[in-house]
Coordinates of C-alpha atoms in Angstrom, one line a residue:
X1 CA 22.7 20.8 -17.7
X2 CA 20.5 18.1 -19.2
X3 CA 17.2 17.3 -18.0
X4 CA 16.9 15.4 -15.0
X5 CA 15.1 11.9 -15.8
X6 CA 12.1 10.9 -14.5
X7 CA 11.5 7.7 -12.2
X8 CA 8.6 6.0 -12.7
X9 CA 6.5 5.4 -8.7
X10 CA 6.1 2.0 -7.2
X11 CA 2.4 1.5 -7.7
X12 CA 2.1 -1.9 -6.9
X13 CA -0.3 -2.5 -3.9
X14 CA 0.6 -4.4 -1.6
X15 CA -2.2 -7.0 -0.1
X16 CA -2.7 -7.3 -4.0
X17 CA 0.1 -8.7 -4.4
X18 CA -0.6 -10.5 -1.2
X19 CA -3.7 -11.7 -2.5
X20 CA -2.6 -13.2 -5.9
X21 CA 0.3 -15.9 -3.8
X22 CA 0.1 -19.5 -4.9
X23 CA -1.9 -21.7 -2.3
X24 CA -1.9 -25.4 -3.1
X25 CA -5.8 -27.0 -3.4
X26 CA -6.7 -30.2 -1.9
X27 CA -7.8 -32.8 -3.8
X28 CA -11.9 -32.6 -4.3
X29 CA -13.1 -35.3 -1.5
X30 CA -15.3 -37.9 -3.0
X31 CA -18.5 -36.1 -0.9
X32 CA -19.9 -33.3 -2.8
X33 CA -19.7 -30.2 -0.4
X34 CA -23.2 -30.1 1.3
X35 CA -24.0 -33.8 0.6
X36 CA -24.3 -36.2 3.2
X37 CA -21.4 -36.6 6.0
X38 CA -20.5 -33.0 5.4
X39 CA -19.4 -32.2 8.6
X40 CA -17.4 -35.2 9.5
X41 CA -16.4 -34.7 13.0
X42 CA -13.1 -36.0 14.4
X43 CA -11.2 -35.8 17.6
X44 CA -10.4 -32.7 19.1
X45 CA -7.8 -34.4 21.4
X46 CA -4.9 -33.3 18.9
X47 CA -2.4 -30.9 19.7
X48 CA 0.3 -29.2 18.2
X49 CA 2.3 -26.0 19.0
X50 CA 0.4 -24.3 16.2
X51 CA 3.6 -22.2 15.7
X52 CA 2.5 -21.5 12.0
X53 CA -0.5 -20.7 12.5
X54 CA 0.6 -18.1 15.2
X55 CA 3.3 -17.0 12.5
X56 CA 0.6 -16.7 10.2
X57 CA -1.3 -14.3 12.2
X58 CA 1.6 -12.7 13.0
X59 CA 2.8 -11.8 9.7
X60 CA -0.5 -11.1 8.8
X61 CA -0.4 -8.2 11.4
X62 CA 3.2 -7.2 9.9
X63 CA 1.3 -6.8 6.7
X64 CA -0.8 -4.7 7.9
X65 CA 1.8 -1.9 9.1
X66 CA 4.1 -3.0 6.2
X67 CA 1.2 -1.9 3.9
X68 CA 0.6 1.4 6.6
X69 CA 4.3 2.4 5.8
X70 CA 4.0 1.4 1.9
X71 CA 1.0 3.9 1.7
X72 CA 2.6 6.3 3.9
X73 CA 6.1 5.8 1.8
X74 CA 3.6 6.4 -1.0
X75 CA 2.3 9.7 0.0
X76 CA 6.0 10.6 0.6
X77 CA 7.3 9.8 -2.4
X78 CA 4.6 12.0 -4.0
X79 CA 5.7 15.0 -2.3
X80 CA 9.1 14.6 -3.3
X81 CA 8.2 14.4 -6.8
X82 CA 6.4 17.3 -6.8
X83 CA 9.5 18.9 -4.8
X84 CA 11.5 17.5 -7.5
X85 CA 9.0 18.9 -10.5
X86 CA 9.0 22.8 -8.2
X87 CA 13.2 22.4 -8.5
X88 CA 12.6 21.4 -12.0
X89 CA 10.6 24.7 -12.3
X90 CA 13.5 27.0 -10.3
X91 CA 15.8 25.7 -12.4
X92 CA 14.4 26.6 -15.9
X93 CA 13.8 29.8 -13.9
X94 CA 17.1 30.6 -13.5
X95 CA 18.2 29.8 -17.0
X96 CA 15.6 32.3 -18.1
X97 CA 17.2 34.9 -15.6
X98 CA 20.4 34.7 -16.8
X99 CA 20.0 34.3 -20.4
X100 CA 18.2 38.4 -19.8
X101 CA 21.1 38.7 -17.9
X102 CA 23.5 38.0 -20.5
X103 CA 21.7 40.0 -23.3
X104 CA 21.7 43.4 -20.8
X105 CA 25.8 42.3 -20.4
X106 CA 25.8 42.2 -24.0
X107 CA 23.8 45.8 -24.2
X108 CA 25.4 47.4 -21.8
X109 CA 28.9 46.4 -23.7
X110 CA 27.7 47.7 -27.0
X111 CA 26.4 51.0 -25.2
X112 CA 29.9 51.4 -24.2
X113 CA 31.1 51.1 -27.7
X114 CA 29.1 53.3 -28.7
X115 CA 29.6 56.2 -25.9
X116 CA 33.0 55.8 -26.4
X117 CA 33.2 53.9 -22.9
X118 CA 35.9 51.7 -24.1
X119 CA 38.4 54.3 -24.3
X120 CA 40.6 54.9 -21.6
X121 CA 40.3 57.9 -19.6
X122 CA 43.1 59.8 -20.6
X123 CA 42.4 59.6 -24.0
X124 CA 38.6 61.0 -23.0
X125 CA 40.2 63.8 -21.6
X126 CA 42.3 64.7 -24.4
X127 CA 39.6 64.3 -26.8
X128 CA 37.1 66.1 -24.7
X129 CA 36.5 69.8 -26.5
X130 CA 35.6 71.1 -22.6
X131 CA 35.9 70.7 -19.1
X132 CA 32.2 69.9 -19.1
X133 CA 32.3 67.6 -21.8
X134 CA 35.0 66.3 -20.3
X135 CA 32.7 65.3 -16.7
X136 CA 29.7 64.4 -18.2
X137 CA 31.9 61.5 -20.5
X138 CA 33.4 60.8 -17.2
X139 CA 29.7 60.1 -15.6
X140 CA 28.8 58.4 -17.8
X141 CA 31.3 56.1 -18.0
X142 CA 31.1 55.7 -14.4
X143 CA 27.6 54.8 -14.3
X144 CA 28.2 52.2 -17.4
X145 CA 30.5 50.3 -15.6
X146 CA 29.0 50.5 -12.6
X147 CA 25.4 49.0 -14.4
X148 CA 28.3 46.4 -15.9
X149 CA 29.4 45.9 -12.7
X150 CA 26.2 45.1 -11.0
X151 CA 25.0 42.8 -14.1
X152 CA 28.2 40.7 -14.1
X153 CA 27.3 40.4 -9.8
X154 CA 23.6 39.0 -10.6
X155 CA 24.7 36.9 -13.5
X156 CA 27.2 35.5 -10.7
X157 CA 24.2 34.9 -8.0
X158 CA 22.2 33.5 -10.7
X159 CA 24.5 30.9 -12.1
X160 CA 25.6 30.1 -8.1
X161 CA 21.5 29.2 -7.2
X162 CA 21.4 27.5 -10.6
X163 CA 24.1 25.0 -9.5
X164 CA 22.8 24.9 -6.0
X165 CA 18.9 24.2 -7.0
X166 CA 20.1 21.2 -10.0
X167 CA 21.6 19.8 -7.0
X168 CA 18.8 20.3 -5.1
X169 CA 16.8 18.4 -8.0
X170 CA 19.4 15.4 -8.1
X171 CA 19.1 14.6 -4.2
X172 CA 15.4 14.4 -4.7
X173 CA 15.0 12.2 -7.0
X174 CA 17.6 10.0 -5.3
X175 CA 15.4 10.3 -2.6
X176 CA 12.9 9.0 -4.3
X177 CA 14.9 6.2 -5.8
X178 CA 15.9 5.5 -2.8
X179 CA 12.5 5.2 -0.9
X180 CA 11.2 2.9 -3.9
X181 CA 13.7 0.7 -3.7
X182 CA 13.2 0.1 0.2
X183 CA 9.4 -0.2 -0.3
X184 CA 9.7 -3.0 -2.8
X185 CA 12.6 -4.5 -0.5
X186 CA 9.7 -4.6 2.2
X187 CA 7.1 -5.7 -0.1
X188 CA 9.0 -8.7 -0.9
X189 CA 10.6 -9.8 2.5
X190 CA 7.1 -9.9 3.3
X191 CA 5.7 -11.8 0.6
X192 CA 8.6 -14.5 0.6
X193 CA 7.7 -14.9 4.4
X194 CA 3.7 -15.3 3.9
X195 CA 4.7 -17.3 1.0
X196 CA 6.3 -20.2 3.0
X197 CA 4.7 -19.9 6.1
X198 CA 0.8 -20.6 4.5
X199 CA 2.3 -23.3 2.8
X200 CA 3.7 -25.0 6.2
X201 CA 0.2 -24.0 7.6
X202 CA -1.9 -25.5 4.9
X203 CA 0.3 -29.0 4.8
X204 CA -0.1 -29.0 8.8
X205 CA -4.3 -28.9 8.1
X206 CA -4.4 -31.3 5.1
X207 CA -2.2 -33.9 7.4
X208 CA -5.3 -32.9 10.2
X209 CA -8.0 -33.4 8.0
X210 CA -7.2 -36.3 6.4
X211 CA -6.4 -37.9 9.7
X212 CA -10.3 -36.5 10.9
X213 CA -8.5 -35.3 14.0
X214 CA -8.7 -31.7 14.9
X215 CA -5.2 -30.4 16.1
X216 CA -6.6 -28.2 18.6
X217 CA -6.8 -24.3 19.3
X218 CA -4.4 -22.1 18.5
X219 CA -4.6 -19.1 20.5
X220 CA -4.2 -16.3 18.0
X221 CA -3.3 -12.8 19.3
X222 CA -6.5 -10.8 19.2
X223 CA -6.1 -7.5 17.5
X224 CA -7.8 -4.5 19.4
X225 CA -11.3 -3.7 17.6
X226 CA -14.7 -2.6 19.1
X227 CA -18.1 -3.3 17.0
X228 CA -20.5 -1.2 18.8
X229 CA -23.0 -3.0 16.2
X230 CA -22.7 -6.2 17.2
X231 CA -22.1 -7.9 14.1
X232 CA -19.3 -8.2 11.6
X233 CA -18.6 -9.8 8.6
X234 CA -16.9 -13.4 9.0
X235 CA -13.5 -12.0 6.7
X236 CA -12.3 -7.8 6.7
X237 CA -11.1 -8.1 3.2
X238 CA -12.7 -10.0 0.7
X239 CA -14.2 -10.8 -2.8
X240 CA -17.3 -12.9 -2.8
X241 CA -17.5 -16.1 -5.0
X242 CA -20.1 -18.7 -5.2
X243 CA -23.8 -17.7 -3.6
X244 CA -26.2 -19.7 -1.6
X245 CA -28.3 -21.9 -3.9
X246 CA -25.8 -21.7 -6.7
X247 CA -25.4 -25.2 -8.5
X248 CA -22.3 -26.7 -9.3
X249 CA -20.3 -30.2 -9.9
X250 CA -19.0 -30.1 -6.6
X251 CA -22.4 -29.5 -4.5
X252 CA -24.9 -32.5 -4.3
X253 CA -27.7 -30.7 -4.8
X254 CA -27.1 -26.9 -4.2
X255 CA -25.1 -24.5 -2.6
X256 CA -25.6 -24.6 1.0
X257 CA -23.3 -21.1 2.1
X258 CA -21.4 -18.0 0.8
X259 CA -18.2 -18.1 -0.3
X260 CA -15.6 -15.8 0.3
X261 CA -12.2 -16.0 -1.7
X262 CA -9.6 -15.0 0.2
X263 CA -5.9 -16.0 0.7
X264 CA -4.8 -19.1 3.1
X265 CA -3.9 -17.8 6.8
X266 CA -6.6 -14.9 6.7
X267 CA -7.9 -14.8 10.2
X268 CA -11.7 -15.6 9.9
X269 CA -14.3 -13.3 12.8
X270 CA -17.2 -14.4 14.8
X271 CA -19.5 -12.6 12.7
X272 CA -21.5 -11.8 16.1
X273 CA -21.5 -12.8 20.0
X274 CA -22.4 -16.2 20.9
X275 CA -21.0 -20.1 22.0
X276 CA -18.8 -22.2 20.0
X277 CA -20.9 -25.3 19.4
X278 CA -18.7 -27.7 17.5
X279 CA -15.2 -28.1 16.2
X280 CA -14.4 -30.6 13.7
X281 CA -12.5 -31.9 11.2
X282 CA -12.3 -34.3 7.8
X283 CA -15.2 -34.6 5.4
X284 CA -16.7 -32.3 2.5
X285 CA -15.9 -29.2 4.8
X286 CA -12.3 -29.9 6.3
X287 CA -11.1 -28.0 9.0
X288 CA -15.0 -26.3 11.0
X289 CA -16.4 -24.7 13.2
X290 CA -20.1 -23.8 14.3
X291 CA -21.3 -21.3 16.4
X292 CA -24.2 -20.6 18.1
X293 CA -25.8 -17.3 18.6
X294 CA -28.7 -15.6 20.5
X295 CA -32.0 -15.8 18.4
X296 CA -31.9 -19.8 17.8
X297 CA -29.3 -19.4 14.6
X298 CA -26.5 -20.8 14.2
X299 CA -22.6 -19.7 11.8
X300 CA -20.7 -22.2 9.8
X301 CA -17.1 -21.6 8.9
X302 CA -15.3 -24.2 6.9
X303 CA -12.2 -25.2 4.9
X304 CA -10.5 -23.7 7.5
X305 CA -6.5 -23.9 8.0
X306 CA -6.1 -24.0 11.6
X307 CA -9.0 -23.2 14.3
X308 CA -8.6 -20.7 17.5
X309 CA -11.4 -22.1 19.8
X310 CA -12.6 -25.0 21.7
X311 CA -16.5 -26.4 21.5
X312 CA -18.3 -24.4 24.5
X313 CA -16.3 -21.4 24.3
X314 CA -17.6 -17.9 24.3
X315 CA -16.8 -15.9 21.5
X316 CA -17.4 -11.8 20.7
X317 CA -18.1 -10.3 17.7
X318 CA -15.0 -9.6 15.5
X319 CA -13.3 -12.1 17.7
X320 CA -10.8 -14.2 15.5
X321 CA -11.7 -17.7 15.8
X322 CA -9.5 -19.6 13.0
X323 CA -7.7 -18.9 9.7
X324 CA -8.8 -19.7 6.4
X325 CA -7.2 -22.6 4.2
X326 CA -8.6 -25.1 1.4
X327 CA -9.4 -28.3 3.4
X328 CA -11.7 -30.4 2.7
X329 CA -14.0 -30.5 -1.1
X330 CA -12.3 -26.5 -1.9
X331 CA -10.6 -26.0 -5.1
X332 CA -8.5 -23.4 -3.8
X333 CA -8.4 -21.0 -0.9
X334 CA -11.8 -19.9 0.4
X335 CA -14.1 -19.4 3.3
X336 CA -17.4 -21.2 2.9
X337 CA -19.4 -19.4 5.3
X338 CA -23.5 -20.8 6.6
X339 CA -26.0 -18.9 8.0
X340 CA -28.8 -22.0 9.7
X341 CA -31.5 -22.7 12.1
X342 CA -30.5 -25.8 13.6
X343 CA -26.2 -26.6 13.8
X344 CA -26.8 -29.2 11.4
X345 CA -26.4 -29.3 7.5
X346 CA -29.4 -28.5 5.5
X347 CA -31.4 -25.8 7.5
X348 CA -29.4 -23.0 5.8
X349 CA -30.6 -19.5 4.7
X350 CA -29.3 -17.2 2.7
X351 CA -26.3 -15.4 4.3
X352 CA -26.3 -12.2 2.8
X353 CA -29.7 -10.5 3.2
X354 CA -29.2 -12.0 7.0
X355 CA -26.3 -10.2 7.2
X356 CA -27.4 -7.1 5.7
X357 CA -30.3 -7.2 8.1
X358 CA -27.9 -7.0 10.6
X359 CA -26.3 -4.1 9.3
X360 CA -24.0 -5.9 7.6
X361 CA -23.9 -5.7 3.9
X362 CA -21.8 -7.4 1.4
X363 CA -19.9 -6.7 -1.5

């Protein structure tokens, strides 16, 4: 039987692929982010079902398990490749037992010959010079076919748990075909869906920043997490772009936050426990929100794409408080995330070593 081919694995990971989906940018706002009139505040009177936002969320969570089973389908698909590779093994196995088989067949018949096994019995026995000769021919052609007999049975067994283990090897690697092509069927249900909903989300916040007037919460399905720390950072999966006091065309004089690049829709934390000072929208930093927290210092979150909380609400740690989006002075999808001492603009620090003093470090 040919060799079985190989299947290459579906490598592909999935919030990768997540990661890389087209988001449209806003236009660059005439005010540099940081300069004056940053923080633009406009009503927060505005409502809207926020429907996208919670489908945002929500596929965001389906994500999450979608990638669970990917990994899991992952692991799976490994062990039946290596099941396939041990049938693979068997197999060559077999064809080594019964090509000994079939040269002791082939001895066995050419001791025979030899011994005069071939001959029928009566003709033994008139050739035979005495009685005795005349048994021990007999014996020994009984035992010859008998050792024929019993080589001819295990050349059977062998061939029959040949056939049975290439099947064996064909259903896995079906298996595995199979289990590939139901991952990437997920993968791309899921992507299509993310796909159109951030781009309903993001039009919704470009219509609400432009206008200056906040929509108003969207009450976002918490997902169930204890930080026994007491502080988090303000995105769970991240890459970090521009710095605090990095310069830059866009900035006025330097920049004022971190940035974090991370797709539209990802649901931004309370990086720690503490009041929600101000919600706002229009201006440099689109979509906002600033919260205050024990200590005197206070957390910016900008550019957002939809926001979860009201000004002079309580928030926890970890608690998810908006989504991310490009409103505002952003050339693409980002969090710009402050760190200050008073709620307004220009009494930032640096975010990171505050963070990591918190036991929070970044990277």
């Amino acid at each position: 039987m040919p060799s079985l081919r190989r299947h290459p694995l579906l490598v592909s990971v999935l919030l990768c692929a997540l990661a890389v989906l087209a988001a449209r940018p806003t236009e660059a706002s005439d005010t540099a982010e940081g300069g004056v009139g940053g923080s633009v505040a406009g009503s927060a009177s505005g409502s809207a079902s926020g429907s996208t936002a919670a489908e945002v969320a929500r596929l965001y969570e389906d994500a999450a398990v979608a990638t669970q089973q990917y990994e899991r389908g992952q692991r799976e698909a490994g062990a039946q490749q290596a099941r396939a590779r041990h049938y693979e093994g068997l197999l060559e196995s077999r064809r080594r037992e019964i090509a000994v088989l079939h040269e002791d067949l082939g001895r066995i018949a050419r001791a025979q010959y030899r011994d005069g096994g071939g001959l029928p019995v009566a003709a033994q026995i008139l050739l035979a010079g005495t009685p005795e000769e005349m048994m021990r021919g007999q014996r020994m052609f009984s035992q010859a076919n008998l050792e024929l007999g019993n080589a001819i049975e295990k050349s059977r067994r062998a061939e029959q748990r040949l056939v049975a283990d290439e099947a064996r090897a064909a259903a896995a690697w079906r298996e595995l075909d199979r289990r590939n092509g139901e991952l990437a069927a997920l993968k791309g249900s899921i992507e299509q869906k993310l796909e159109e909903a951030r781009s309903r989300l993001q039009g919704e916040a470009d219509a609400s920043a432009l206008a200056g007037s906040c929509r108003g919460a969207v009450r976002l399905e918490q997902p169930p997490a204890s930080y026994a720390q007491g502080w988090v950072a303000p995105v769970e999966t991240y890459q970090l772009s521009a710095g605090f006091g990095s310069g830059g065309s866009r900035w006025a004089n330097r920049h004022t936050g971190q940035d974090f690049a991370v797709p539209i829709g990802t649901p931004v934390r309370a990086v720690g426990d503490g009041r929600v000072v101000s919600v706002s929208c229009g201006g440099a930093f689109g979509i906002q929100i600033v919260v205050g927290h024990p200590g005197g210092y206070y957390t910016q979150y900008a550019h957002l794409a939809s926001v979860a909380v009201d000004e002079g609400e309580r928030v926890a740690a970890g608690q998810w408080i908006g989504q991310t989006g490009t409103t505002g002075n952003s050339t693409g999808p980002h969090l710009h995330f402050e760190v200050r001492v008073t709620p307004e603009l220009g009494s930032g620090v640096d975010p990171v070593p505050w963070l990591a003093a918190r036991g929070v470090p970044l990277g």
